[in-house]
């Protein structure tokens, strides 16, 4: 048994952490929030130069040809650093969709541009409040590849050049299509996001030209979300670790009643509970990483488990870090709310906890 | 056991019902939670209106501009006014906290002058206790007051979390007048003119982007000894009187989110299905109903105790402790049900005018303001249940020797 | 508004508390548990002499003619004292069933015997694991009043002389019947109870003679359980108060790390949370008492609310009192488990929390 | 990242799989949780069988009667034996806790003699640390050890929560040898012969009516100085070594009730309907699955760390903290679903052989034994997260002056 990342992977992680500590302090996220920017272009181009976007993309498409495990450790560091960039939209979702269900022409067209960080992509699935990833879209695609409909909560939708859009095929099945957004009939409107550093858009599609992923099946979206759930879980765990560290460091310095706040049992036990939640999420994320890297049949269960634990752990860690800061935690100036907002965002955009819990049930009770 | 008014109470209730119907603004369906600071002008107009009709400061003596009635009348008023969209509690800190301190600690003619102006809403008051380094541990505050040979005091330091300070004319400020004695003994309380030189108010931007609270900086602000409230070194006792009045100020319960959640369950559809039929939602509805109902029934018990001449108990602390976490849990649960679209913070798209998105961002504040959850549990444990204090690291030594940051 | 018990009622309560403190220390419950007795006969006869069984029974049937509020305060004291007697079976259930749905003859026959404490009655509803109070019984009653079936979890069933039995009528509706147990075809078997001081029986009914409550409707059982739920809630809150007091008193005396255990913040906050749960349950029980005493239309909602809060509060208080005692709390010798067992018993025998939560929903969402 | 054995591990696993298949008793469907004390004879027989085959004390040196293998072999053994109905961990306290202390603190020839007899299960050992007045605060113990002029020690006092003491031949006992120095400095540890005069064992009746634990009374029990483990006054350091070995003794995780709940969800019908379709039950299944899966995956991480020569971390503390409350919550939730019949504690009537009724009564013990939930959180906060200690009331003063009950 070797249930750990390799030395090489750990090295990639520590280099990433060092880079992001220097290049992506919380002020980066704050700038995007306060300037209503789409993302941090400067950080994005630096990360492109490091080759992270093509880490898991085969060399033939311009990537580094490494695997999912390398992506997992990078994700953890991006989450820790609250990086305000469309990495997940491009790499976990758009890129993965092509890997899973694109044909050679589609891959050749798009993967090199993802690997080179030359485009921003988005994924558009939800249409109404309450839609789950498995809800059948109202958005239709006609036989000749024209899309009609509206998509909401599209992360990075205001800046994206291309979108992965779920639609109802003429057979009444879900299909994923590639849609170039710079065409007539395609309107975008910004909607405020809980995580102001990760803006959302509403896309209105009126008879626009799209191209289905060539090998898309009814299972493709589920498979795609499994992969993304594991990677999101690593981002979330990275966030948990940052929030926990922030809370401990603040309460060790801050005094009340003549002693450091961190010496009070109520505060210590709060941190112990946060740590337990984080460790459980981390262990489940590891298991998801193993399942992803080894294409194990357990992936579906492992991904849902990792996601539910990570959703809960990051909410708890970001919420109680804020609480441990006392009144100052409630100010705009302190960074506590950055994690709290990011925790909301990450736990919602791939579908909320109830959806993923139901996925766990489906897997656990399958075959019975 | 009944919910009936006495004949006198019933008559008073009828009278104010009739008056409110004529004068107060009804609630509307589309109402959104407005920032407190945005309601200042409305609050002031409403106050003047009710004062003119004789309904301000119901339980204050008439000589100070009150109506000379009892806490019960105030409670009846609170119940009735709650049906309208008026910011009736807006000036509660001045009236409920500062007022009684002025009544208790000042002499005539200053007393009547200050109270009458406060009762008439000519002066608005704030309370200046918390500091950046003294939140949960208020008595650890450092803002200094030094007396000059002419008897005047000079105040230096910084206060924080002062509600509505930008609109205030006067404040009650707690200062450290002696650092060489123990923590609770070296405090002195003063009235301060918020418009005078050396007092600077700066708004605090909250994480939900509201700006109701302020920082207040004192830079050699001079206060005459006549404005001292209580003895030199008697500030803590004076502060306890103010805080007890805070507890006495029987205001509406802290918002716990139940009404909004109930409305959501009644009306919302998710993924094309009414969520009222979802067993998990029903489980939560029942759970939160029990807490909401229990807190409400607790207030009825308190109301009865006060009507019988007793003092309010721990009901306020329980209500606040329950409300903060519950409201946050409700917001989280509801957003998760909404799926990806839960991340959209837009009243045109999200249910209940984005109440739950607003709430996820403001509920952390409920769990902190007026005492954190942890401090509430300390209060319940020590003051209600009588459990012993922890060993104190700040006991029996001079304030200046207490470890601090 | 006068949302409190009257001075007279408070006097009854304080007298009851004093009496039970002397006459019903926890050893009483322990004796019943250890001797496999049905209940404490001695305490039962003393309580009969005080007239508590007939407290709310009209004078014409031999009772004191007081109301439900007096019964509520007595219930709270019985719960506090862990009284191991069939008071609830006789007074909250059997007696109430007659009051709600008996005809004059039935009342005249049974109420004086309940008031005089001359009999033990039981209520038999559940038939299978998972049955809820509103499950349609399999047990049938024929047109000529013969019962066939089996009932489980019958509290006080081994000692009772008469049972109130739910059965399916020939119309397929639930009907409550009076059944004298001392007849051929009626078998009883003891089953172990979680609360060993409140024994349970399985009743097997094979062509036995029973008599329907004359005015029984499809709603009668629900009404009966509403009343019982409020009275049970007062017993449960009494138990909460005793458990909280026990825990505080023990931890104030006991030292660890050189200081009383009660000075540790984790312990203090535990007690604060127990107190909050208890106060919420108490306030909801008050509201239930008001609804019961004033026959308010809110009774159904108020009773369900009181029950759910009381179920949860007593579980929490009894469980965390045990926890606060440390290892000693886990011994047979200490009294912590007496409350913990009683909490289980009271929360289950009238139907568990999920059933009552569903009742809350029915009431809240009625008319919509 | 993989779950593969090395070739050598795979070969070992194959070998023990084959042996277990021949020799160990399979699990049966109707198996009920048996009281530990009732399994003593079975445990002893099983131990002799595996010792004869060379599978006892896998990681001990051969000269002490072990197999001379590594902790990994022990872990592989634990994984494989878990598939059978054998009480393989029965003697873990003697072997896992006392054994390493004997190895570390005694001299030859006593060392080899004691360890070989322990490894052969000729002697069974127990650990005597906790006292009625020293549970969470073990170092507050009072059992006294006084040395006579001839060098012998006399032990007086009372220990509690001694697992299986009635069957034990020897114990490792921690005593207070000096009350005039500070708490952690006045302790000394000894080996004690449990059959000697002055040692009396009395079973404790647990609230679930089990009787696995005991009280042990010492009344002038004499111990030779040769049986002292470590220095006079060095008992706390010696105890830490024992307790670290407790942490090292990588045994099966504390039972968390998930497997039984899962089986219940898969198979049970309530009120005529399969409960697997009930959304509230499904919500709980997913919740508890996540915790169970996370604890299990945490053990894989620990396994890997140990295989790489590292030390186990906080995984055991996390597993125990999660398991106790979760198992209690599972029992409570399930009983509530059963309605009135949940109150029946009878394996013929209740689901899963009344597992949940058993569990509601034994889970409080999980939350207390081996450190309460509160102590586990202290350990995680201080030892894992490095948070500062509370101000200590028992620091820097002689033991006899520390307030106690």
PDB file of C-alpha atoms in Angstrom, chain B residues 1-6 9 79 258 262 265-266 276 281-287 289-291 293-295 297-298 300-301 303-304 307-308 314 318 321-322 374 377-378 380-382 384-391, chain C residues 1-6 9-10 69 244 248 251-252 259-260 262-265 267-269 271-273 275-276 279-280 282-284 286-287 289-290 301 304-305 308-309 312 356-358 360-362 364-366 368:
ATOM      1  CA  UNK B   1     -52.650  30.572  32.060  1.00  0.00           C
ATOM      2  CA  UNK B   2     -53.917  32.750  29.268  1.00  0.00           C
ATOM      3  CA  UNK B   3     -52.868  35.265  26.653  1.00  0.00           C
ATOM      4  CA  UNK B   4     -55.450  37.850  27.610  1.00  0.00           C
ATOM      5  CA  UNK B   5     -54.713  41.478  28.399  1.00  0.00           C
ATOM      6  CA  UNK B   6     -56.002  43.057  31.575  1.00  0.00           C
ATOM      7  CA  UNK B   9     -53.869  46.729  28.862  1.00  0.00           C
ATOM      8  CA  UNK B  79     -45.939  43.753  19.744  1.00  0.00           C
ATOM      9  CA  UNK B 258     -37.514  31.059  10.226  1.00  0.00           C
ATOM     10  CA  UNK B 262     -41.200  28.951   6.031  1.00  0.00           C
ATOM     11  CA  UNK B 265     -40.952  26.057   1.856  1.00  0.00           C
ATOM     12  CA  UNK B 266     -44.524  27.142   1.242  1.00  0.00           C
ATOM     13  CA  UNK B 276     -42.695  21.399   0.569  1.00  0.00           C
ATOM     14  CA  UNK B 281     -36.931  19.948   3.873  1.00  0.00           C
ATOM     15  CA  UNK B 282     -39.834  18.920   6.084  1.00  0.00           C
ATOM     16  CA  UNK B 283     -37.446  17.583   8.681  1.00  0.00           C
ATOM     17  CA  UNK B 284     -35.639  20.922   8.786  1.00  0.00           C
ATOM     18  CA  UNK B 285     -38.881  22.895   8.820  1.00  0.00           C
ATOM     19  CA  UNK B 286     -40.034  21.001  11.898  1.00  0.00           C
ATOM     20  CA  UNK B 287     -36.647  21.343  13.586  1.00  0.00           C
ATOM     21  CA  UNK B 289     -40.077  25.603  13.882  1.00  0.00           C
ATOM     22  CA  UNK B 290     -39.472  24.031  17.297  1.00  0.00           C
ATOM     23  CA  UNK B 291     -36.606  26.418  18.010  1.00  0.00           C
ATOM     24  CA  UNK B 293     -41.627  28.515  18.656  1.00  0.00           C
ATOM     25  CA  UNK B 294     -39.627  27.841  21.813  1.00  0.00           C
ATOM     26  CA  UNK B 295     -37.877  31.200  21.675  1.00  0.00           C
ATOM     27  CA  UNK B 297     -42.914  31.131  23.922  1.00  0.00           C
ATOM     28  CA  UNK B 298     -39.913  32.040  26.063  1.00  0.00           C
ATOM     29  CA  UNK B 300     -44.191  35.203  26.465  1.00  0.00           C
ATOM     30  CA  UNK B 301     -42.849  33.808  29.728  1.00  0.00           C
ATOM     31  CA  UNK B 303     -43.431  39.191  29.256  1.00  0.00           C
ATOM     32  CA  UNK B 304     -45.477  37.588  32.012  1.00  0.00           C
ATOM     33  CA  UNK B 307     -45.874  42.101  33.986  1.00  0.00           C
ATOM     34  CA  UNK B 308     -45.728  40.615  37.457  1.00  0.00           C
ATOM     35  CA  UNK B 314     -31.837  34.719  30.158  1.00  0.00           C
ATOM     36  CA  UNK B 318     -31.001  32.263  24.537  1.00  0.00           C
ATOM     37  CA  UNK B 321     -27.548  32.372  20.720  1.00  0.00           C
ATOM     38  CA  UNK B 322     -30.162  30.270  18.945  1.00  0.00           C
ATOM     39  CA  UNK B 374     -18.958  31.754  23.114  1.00  0.00           C
ATOM     40  CA  UNK B 377     -22.559  30.518  26.605  1.00  0.00           C
ATOM     41  CA  UNK B 378     -20.253  31.920  29.269  1.00  0.00           C
ATOM     42  CA  UNK B 380     -25.598  31.487  30.541  1.00  0.00           C
ATOM     43  CA  UNK B 381     -23.175  29.196  32.362  1.00  0.00           C
ATOM     44  CA  UNK B 382     -21.999  31.734  34.912  1.00  0.00           C
ATOM     45  CA  UNK B 384     -27.823  31.956  34.825  1.00  0.00           C
ATOM     46  CA  UNK B 385     -26.581  28.553  35.961  1.00  0.00           C
ATOM     47  CA  UNK B 386     -24.157  29.870  38.561  1.00  0.00           C
ATOM     48  CA  UNK B 387     -21.227  27.761  37.429  1.00  0.00           C
ATOM     49  CA  UNK B 388     -17.834  28.842  38.735  1.00  0.00           C
ATOM     50  CA  UNK B 389     -15.551  31.125  36.730  1.00  0.00           C
ATOM     51  CA  UNK B 390     -12.411  29.837  35.111  1.00  0.00           C
ATOM     52  CA  UNK B 391      -9.192  30.626  36.955  1.00  0.00           C
TER      53      UNK B 391
ATOM     54  CA  UNK C   1     -51.043  38.064  29.035  1.00  0.00           C
ATOM     55  CA  UNK C   2     -50.455  35.620  31.837  1.00  0.00           C
ATOM     56  CA  UNK C   3     -48.311  32.876  30.403  1.00  0.00           C
ATOM     57  CA  UNK C   4     -47.504  31.134  33.648  1.00  0.00           C
ATOM     58  CA  UNK C   5     -48.997  28.721  36.102  1.00  0.00           C
ATOM     59  CA  UNK C   6     -51.082  30.180  38.903  1.00  0.00           C
ATOM     60  CA  UNK C   9     -50.694  25.432  40.641  1.00  0.00           C
ATOM     61  CA  UNK C  10     -47.178  26.354  41.683  1.00  0.00           C
ATOM     62  CA  UNK C  69     -52.525  22.566  34.180  1.00  0.00           C
ATOM     63  CA  UNK C 244     -28.700  19.203  34.353  1.00  0.00           C
ATOM     64  CA  UNK C 248     -23.572  20.642  37.562  1.00  0.00           C
ATOM     65  CA  UNK C 251     -18.643  18.692  38.274  1.00  0.00           C
ATOM     66  CA  UNK C 252     -18.594  21.459  40.850  1.00  0.00           C
ATOM     67  CA  UNK C 259      -9.603  22.868  39.569  1.00  0.00           C
ATOM     68  CA  UNK C 260     -13.266  21.908  39.703  1.00  0.00           C
ATOM     69  CA  UNK C 262     -17.202  22.722  36.294  1.00  0.00           C
ATOM     70  CA  UNK C 263     -14.695  25.532  35.692  1.00  0.00           C
ATOM     71  CA  UNK C 264     -13.614  24.105  32.316  1.00  0.00           C
ATOM     72  CA  UNK C 265     -15.140  25.990  29.449  1.00  0.00           C
ATOM     73  CA  UNK C 267     -18.039  21.632  30.424  1.00  0.00           C
ATOM     74  CA  UNK C 268     -19.647  25.012  31.068  1.00  0.00           C
ATOM     75  CA  UNK C 269     -20.637  25.408  27.450  1.00  0.00           C
ATOM     76  CA  UNK C 271     -24.276  22.866  30.363  1.00  0.00           C
ATOM     77  CA  UNK C 272     -25.233  26.117  28.641  1.00  0.00           C
ATOM     78  CA  UNK C 273     -26.327  24.152  25.576  1.00  0.00           C
ATOM     79  CA  UNK C 275     -29.963  24.600  29.458  1.00  0.00           C
ATOM     80  CA  UNK C 276     -30.911  26.234  26.153  1.00  0.00           C
ATOM     81  CA  UNK C 279     -35.614  26.078  28.176  1.00  0.00           C
ATOM     82  CA  UNK C 280     -36.857  25.778  24.617  1.00  0.00           C
ATOM     83  CA  UNK C 282     -40.054  24.030  28.622  1.00  0.00           C
ATOM     84  CA  UNK C 283     -41.399  27.072  26.795  1.00  0.00           C
ATOM     85  CA  UNK C 284     -42.922  24.826  24.128  1.00  0.00           C
ATOM     86  CA  UNK C 286     -45.971  25.750  28.416  1.00  0.00           C
ATOM     87  CA  UNK C 287     -47.533  26.609  25.104  1.00  0.00           C
ATOM     88  CA  UNK C 289     -50.279  23.337  28.336  1.00  0.00           C
ATOM     89  CA  UNK C 290     -52.057  26.541  27.416  1.00  0.00           C
ATOM     90  CA  UNK C 301     -49.303  21.952  16.473  1.00  0.00           C
ATOM     91  CA  UNK C 304     -46.218  18.111  18.359  1.00  0.00           C
ATOM     92  CA  UNK C 305     -43.844  21.025  18.925  1.00  0.00           C
ATOM     93  CA  UNK C 308     -40.217  17.105  19.440  1.00  0.00           C
ATOM     94  CA  UNK C 309     -38.422  19.664  21.604  1.00  0.00           C
ATOM     95  CA  UNK C 312     -34.470  16.185  21.796  1.00  0.00           C
ATOM     96  CA  UNK C 356     -44.090  14.056  15.378  1.00  0.00           C
ATOM     97  CA  UNK C 357     -42.035  16.189  13.043  1.00  0.00           C
ATOM     98  CA  UNK C 358     -44.322  15.083  10.257  1.00  0.00           C
ATOM     99  CA  UNK C 360     -45.706  19.594  12.734  1.00  0.00           C
ATOM    100  CA  UNK C 361     -45.465  19.793   8.953  1.00  0.00           C
ATOM    101  CA  UNK C 362     -49.044  18.716   8.506  1.00  0.00           C
ATOM    102  CA  UNK C 364     -47.858  24.175   9.483  1.00  0.00           C
ATOM    103  CA  UNK C 365     -48.662  23.459   5.858  1.00  0.00           C
ATOM    104  CA  UNK C 366     -52.323  22.737   6.374  1.00  0.00           C
ATOM    105  CA  UNK C 368     -52.234  25.316   1.573  1.00  0.00           C
TER     106      UNK C 368
END
